[in-house]
Coordinates of C-alpha atoms and ligand atoms in Angstrom, one line a residue:
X1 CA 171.1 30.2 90.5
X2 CA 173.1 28.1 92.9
X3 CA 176.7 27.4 91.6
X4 CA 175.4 23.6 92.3
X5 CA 173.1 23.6 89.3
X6 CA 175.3 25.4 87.0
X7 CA 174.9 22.8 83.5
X8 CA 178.6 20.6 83.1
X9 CA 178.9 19.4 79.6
X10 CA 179.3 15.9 78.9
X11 CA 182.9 16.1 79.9
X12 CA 182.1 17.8 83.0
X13 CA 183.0 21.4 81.7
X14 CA 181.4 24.2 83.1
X15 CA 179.9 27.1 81.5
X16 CA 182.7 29.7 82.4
X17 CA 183.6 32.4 79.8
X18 CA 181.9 33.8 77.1
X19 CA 183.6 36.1 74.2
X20 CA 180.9 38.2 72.4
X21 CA 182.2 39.3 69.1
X22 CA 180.6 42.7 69.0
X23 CA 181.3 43.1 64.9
X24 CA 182.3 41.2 62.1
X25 CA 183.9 44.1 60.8
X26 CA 187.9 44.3 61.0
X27 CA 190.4 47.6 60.0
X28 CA 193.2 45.0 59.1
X29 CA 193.0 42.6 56.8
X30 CA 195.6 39.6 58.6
X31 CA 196.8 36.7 56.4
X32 CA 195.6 33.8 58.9
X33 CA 192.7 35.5 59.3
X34 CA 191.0 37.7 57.1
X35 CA 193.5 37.3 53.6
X36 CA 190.4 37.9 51.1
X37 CA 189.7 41.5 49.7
X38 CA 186.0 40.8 49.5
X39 CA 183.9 39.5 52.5
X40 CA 180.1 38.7 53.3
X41 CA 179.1 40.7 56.0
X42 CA 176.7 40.0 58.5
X43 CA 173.0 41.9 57.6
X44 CA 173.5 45.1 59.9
X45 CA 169.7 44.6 60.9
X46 CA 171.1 40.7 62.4
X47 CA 173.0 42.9 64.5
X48 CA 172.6 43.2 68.2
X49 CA 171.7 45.7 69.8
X50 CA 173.6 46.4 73.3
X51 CA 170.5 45.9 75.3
X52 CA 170.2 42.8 73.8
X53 CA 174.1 41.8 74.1
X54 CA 173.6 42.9 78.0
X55 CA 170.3 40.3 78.3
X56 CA 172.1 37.6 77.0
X57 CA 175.2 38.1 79.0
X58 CA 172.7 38.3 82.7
X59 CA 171.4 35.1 81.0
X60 CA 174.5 33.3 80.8
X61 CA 175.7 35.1 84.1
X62 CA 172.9 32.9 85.9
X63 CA 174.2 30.0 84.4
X64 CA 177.5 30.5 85.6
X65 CA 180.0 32.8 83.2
X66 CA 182.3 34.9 85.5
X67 CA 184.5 35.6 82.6
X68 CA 183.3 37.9 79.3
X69 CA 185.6 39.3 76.8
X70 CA 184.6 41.8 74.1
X71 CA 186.2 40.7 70.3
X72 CA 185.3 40.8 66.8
X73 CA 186.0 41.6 64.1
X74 CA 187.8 44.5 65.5
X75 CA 185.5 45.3 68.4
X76 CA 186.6 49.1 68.9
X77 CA 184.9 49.4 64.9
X78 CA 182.0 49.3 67.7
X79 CA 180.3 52.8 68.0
X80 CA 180.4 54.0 71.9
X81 CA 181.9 50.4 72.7
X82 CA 182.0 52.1 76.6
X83 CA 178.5 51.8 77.1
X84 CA 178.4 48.6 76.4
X85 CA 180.9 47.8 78.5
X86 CA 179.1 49.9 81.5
X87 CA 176.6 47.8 80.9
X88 CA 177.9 44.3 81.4
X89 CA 179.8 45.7 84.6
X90 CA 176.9 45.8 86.1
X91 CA 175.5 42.7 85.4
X92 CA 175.4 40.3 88.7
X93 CA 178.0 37.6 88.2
X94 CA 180.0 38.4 86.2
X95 CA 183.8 39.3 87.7
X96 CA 186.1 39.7 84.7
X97 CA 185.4 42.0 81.8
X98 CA 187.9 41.9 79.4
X99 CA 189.0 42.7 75.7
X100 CA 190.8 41.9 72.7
X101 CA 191.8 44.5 69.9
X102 CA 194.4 44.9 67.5
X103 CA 195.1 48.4 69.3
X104 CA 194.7 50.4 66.1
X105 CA 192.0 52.5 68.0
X106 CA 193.4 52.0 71.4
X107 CA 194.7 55.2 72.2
X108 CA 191.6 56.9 71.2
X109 CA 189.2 54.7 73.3
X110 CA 191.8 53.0 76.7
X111 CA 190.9 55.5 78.9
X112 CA 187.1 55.9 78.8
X113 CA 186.9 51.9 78.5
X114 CA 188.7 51.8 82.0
X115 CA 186.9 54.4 83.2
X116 CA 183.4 52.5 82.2
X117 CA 184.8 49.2 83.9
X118 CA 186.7 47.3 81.6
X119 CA 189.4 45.5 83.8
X120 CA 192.2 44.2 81.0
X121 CA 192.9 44.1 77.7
X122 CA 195.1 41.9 75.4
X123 CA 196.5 43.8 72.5
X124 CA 197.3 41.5 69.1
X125 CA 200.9 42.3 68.3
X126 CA 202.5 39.9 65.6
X127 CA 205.5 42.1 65.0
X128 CA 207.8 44.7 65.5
X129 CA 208.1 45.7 62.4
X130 CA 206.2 48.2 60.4
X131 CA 207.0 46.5 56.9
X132 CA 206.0 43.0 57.7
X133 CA 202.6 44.3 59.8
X134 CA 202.3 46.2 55.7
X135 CA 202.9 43.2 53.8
X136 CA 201.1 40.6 56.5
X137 CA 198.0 42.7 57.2
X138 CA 197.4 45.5 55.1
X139 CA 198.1 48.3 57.6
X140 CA 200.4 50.7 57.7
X141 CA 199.8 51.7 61.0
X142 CA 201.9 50.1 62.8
X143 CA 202.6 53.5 65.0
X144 CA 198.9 53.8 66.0
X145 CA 199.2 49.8 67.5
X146 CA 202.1 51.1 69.2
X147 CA 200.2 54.3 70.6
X148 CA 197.4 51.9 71.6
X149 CA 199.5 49.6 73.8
X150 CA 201.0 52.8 75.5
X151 CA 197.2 54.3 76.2
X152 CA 196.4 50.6 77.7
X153 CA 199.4 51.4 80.2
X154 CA 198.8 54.5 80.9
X155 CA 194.7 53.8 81.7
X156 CA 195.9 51.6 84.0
X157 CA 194.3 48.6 83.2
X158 CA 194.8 45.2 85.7
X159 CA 196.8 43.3 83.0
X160 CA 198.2 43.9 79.8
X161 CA 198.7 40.9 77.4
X162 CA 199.8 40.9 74.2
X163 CA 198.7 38.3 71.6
X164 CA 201.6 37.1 68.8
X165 CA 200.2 34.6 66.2
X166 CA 203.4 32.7 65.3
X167 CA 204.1 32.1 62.0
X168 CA 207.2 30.4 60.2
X169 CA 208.8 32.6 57.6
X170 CA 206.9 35.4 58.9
X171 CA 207.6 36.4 62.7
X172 CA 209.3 32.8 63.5
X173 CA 212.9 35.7 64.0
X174 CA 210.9 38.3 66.5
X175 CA 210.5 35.7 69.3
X176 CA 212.8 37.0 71.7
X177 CA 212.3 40.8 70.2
X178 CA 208.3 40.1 71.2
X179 CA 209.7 39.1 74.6
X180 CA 211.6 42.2 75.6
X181 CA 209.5 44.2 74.1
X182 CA 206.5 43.5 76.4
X183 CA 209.0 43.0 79.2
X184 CA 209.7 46.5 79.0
X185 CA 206.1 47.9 78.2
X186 CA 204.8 46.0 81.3
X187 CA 202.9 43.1 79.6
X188 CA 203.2 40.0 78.9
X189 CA 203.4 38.4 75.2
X190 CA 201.3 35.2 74.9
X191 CA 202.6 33.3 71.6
X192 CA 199.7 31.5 69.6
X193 CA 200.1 28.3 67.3
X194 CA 199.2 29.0 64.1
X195 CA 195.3 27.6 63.8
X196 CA 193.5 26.2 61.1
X197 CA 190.2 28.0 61.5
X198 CA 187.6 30.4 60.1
X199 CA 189.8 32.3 57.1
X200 CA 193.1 31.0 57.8
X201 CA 193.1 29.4 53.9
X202 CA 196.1 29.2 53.5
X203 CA 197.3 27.2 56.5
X204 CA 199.3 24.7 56.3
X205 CA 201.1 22.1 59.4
X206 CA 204.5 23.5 58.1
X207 CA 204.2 26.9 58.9
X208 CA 202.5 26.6 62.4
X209 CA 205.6 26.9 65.1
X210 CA 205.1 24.8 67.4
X211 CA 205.2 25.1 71.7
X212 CA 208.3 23.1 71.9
X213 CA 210.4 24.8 69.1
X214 CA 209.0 27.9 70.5
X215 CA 210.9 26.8 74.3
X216 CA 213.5 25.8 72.6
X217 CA 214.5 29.1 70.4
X218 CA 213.6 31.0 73.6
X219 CA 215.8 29.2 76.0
X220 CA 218.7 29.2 73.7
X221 CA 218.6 33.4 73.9
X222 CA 217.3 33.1 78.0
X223 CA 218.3 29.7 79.6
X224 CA 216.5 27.8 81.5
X225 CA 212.5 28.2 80.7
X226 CA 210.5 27.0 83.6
X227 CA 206.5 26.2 83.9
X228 CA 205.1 28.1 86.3
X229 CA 203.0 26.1 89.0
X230 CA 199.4 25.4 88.4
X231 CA 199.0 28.4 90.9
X232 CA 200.6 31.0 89.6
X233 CA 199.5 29.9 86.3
X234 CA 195.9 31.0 86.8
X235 CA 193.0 29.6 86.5
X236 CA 192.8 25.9 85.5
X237 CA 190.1 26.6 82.3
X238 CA 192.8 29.6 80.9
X239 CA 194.1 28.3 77.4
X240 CA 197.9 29.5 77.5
X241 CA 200.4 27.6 79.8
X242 CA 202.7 30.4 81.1
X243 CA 206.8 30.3 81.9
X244 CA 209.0 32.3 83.5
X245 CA 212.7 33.4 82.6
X246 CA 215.7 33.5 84.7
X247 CA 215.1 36.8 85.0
X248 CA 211.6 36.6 86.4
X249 CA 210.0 37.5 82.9
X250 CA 206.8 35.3 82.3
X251 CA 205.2 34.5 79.4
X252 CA 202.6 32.3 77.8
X253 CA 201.8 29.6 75.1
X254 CA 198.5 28.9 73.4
X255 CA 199.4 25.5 71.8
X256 CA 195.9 25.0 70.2
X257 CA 197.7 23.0 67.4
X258 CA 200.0 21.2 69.0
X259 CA 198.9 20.7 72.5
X260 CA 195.3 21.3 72.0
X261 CA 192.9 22.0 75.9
X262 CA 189.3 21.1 75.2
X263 CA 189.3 18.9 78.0
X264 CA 189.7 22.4 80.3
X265 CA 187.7 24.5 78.0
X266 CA 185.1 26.4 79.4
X267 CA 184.3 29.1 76.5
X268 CA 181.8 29.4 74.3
X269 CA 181.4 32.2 71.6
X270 CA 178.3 34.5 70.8
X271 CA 178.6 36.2 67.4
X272 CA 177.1 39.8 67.1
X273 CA 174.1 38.7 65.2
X274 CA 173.4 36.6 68.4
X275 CA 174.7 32.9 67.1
X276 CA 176.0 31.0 70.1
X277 CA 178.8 28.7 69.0
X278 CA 180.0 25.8 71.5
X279 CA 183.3 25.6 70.0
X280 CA 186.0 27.5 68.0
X281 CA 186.0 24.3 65.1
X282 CA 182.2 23.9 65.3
X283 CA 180.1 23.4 62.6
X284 CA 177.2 25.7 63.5
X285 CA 176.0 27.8 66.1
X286 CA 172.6 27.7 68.1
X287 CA 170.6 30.9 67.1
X288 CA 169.8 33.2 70.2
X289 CA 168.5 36.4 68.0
X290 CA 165.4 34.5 67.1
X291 CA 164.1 33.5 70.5
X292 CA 165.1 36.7 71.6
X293 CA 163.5 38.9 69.0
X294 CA 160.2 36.6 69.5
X295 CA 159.4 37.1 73.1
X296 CA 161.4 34.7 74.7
X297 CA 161.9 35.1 79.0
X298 CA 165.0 35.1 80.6
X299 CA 163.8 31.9 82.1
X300 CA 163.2 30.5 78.6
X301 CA 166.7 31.4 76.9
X302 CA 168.1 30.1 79.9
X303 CA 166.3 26.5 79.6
X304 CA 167.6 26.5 76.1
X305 CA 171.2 27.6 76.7
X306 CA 171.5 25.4 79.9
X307 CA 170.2 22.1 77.9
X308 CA 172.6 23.0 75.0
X309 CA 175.6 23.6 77.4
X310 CA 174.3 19.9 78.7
X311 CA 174.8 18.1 75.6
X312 CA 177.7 19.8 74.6
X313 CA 180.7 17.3 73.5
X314 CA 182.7 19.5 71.4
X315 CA 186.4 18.7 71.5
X316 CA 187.4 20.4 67.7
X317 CA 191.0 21.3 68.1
X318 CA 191.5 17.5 69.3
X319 CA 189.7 16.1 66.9
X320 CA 191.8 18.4 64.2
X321 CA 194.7 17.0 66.0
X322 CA 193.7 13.8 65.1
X323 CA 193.3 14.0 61.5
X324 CA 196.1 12.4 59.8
X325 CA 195.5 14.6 56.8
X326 CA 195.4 18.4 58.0
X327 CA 195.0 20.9 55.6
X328 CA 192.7 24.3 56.5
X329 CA 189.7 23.5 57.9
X330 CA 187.7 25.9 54.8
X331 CA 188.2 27.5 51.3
X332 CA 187.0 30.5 50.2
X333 CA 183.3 29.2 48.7
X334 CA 182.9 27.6 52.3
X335 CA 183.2 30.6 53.6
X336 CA 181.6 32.6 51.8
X337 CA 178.4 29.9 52.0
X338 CA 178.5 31.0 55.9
X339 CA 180.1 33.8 57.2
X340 CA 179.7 32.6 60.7
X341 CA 182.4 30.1 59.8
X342 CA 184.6 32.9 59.4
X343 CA 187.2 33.5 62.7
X344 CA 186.4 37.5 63.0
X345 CA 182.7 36.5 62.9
X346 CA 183.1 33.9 65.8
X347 CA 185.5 36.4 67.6
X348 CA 188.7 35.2 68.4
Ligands
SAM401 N1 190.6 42.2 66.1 C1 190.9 41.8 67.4 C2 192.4 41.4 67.5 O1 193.0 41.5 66.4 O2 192.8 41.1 68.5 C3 190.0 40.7 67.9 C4 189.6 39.6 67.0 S1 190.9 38.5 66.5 C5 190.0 37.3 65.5 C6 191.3 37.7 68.0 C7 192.6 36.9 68.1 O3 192.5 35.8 67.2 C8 193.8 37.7 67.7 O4 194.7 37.7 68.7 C9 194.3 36.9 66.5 O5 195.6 37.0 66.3 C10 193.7 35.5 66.7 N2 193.7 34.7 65.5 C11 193.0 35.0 64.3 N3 193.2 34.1 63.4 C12 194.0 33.1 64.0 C13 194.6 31.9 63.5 N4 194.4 31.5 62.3 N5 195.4 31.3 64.4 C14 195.7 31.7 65.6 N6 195.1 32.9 66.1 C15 194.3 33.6 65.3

């Protein structure tokens, strides 16, 4: 297809990235994200199959995605997750392959992802401290997240990020620790406001830290904190603003709460029973398994993903922003009513 009849949404977004959440399964149990003990897994026959993950991506590569990245759940809970990746590398169109984990499987898996194609990674890492990762997430194994950030190094993969949900009375203190840390591993930390989605139940507008107290605790330890230029930034649709330190050091912000970018947002999320979800705070998701089970062509799912992308208006983390009320977005029973609602169903 000719970039000229890729679909624009109704604010004149473009299809651009898609993140396939390859399970809902998870191997940590985070506060803001997955606090229950119980959960309401998705029907392992709903699952898709990697032949079917690799259709849908060459679907939505003809209509204009460059950008995948593999999440979950914890997508390395994914048998043989390499093959899959192999896969999509080969698939026309698409330029940028990437993943997020929570590294506790890194070190097993860096080096035959890279090998298979995969280009970067981004790492979750919301502290330094093997205690508070206990108490917040359930895991004691903190060393193995550790050992997975070291593997991404040493595979050699284009860019290592690391992803730090900040969260008052929790991590609020490890700012500036976050920041030499990934100075000195190579990588760059991109700090996260606090969201009020999927199973983050006990959110609450107090607790989110926002972009500008962020700056500020930063360049009290630094100095002066400056934006980087829209050009060094990367690319226009990316969601975190990045700075740089006196001493060169960069670093990013995702100020989804505060400073929410729908009008730049290009992503759109397919869950790993094949539900295609337009935004992070929607509702519901278009069902893809069904069309794709039944027969449908590749011209077929295209027509329907191409007229969805079309009438798209999604703008959640605006709208949220608007709420004079905010409180999280569901309880428990509304979750459990539909998983899909959950964040490591939609993928991160
Ligand atoms: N398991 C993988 C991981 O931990 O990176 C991938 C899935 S996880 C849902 C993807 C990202 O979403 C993680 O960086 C996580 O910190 C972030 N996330 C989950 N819940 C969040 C929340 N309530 N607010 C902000 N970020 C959140």
């Amino acid at each position: 297809m000719a970039m000229s009849d890729a679909p624009l949404d109704t604010f004149g977004r473009p299809l651009g990235s898609l993140r396939v959440s390859v399970t809902d399964r998870c191997n940590m149990r985070c506060r803001y994200c997955m606090p229950e003990d119980e959960y309401a897994w998705l029907p392992r026959a709903s699952i898709l199959t990697f032949e079917e993950i690799a259709r849908l991506v060459a679907v939505f590569a003809g209509l204009g995605v460059r950008k995948v990245r593999l999440t979950g759940g914890e997508p390395l809970l994914r048998q043989d997750l390499a093959t899959l990746v192999g896969m999509i590398t080969r698939v026309p169109g698409v330029t940028d392959l990437a993943m997020t984990t929570n590294g506790l499987l890194l070190a097993k898996h860096a080096t035959e992802l890279r090998r298979a194609g995969l280009r970067r990674v981004t790492v979750s890492l919301d502290t330094l401290r093997p205690q508070r990762m206990l108490a917040f997430a359930k895991s004691a194994r903190h060393a193995d997240l550790l050992a997975g950030i070291a593997a991404a190094r040493a595979a050699g993969f284009e860019r290592l990020k690391l992803n730090t949900v900040v969260i008052r009375g929790f991590n609020d203190d490890e700012l500036t620790d976050l920041v030499d840390f990934a100075r000195a591993h190579d990588a760059e930390v991109r700090f996260i406001e606090y969201m009020d989605v999927g199973g983050a139940t006990r959110w609450s507008m107090d607790q989110v830290v926002s972009q500008r107290e962020m700056l500020d605790a930063l360049s009290r330890r630094y100095g002066r904190i400056e934006p980087l230029p829209p050009a060094e930034s990367g690319p226009s649709w990316a969601p975190a603003e990045r700075f740089r330190l006196p001493d060169g050091t960069t670093f990013g912000v995702i100020a989804s709460v505060t400073a929410p970018f729908c009008r730049t947002c290009d992503r759109s999320r397919l869950t790993a029973d094949g539900t295609w979800l337009l935004c992070l705070y929607a509702e519901r998701g278009v069902d893809l398994r069904d069309p794709l089970r039944c027969g449908a062509s590749d011209e077929a799912l295209a027509a329907l993903i191409g007229a969805t992308w079309r009438a798209r208006s999604d703008r959640g983390a605006e709208e949220r922003l608007g709420l004079s009320q905010r409180g999280a977005l569901y309880q428990v029973d509304g979750l459990r009513a539909d998983p899909h609602r959950e964040m490591h169903t939609r993928g991160g």
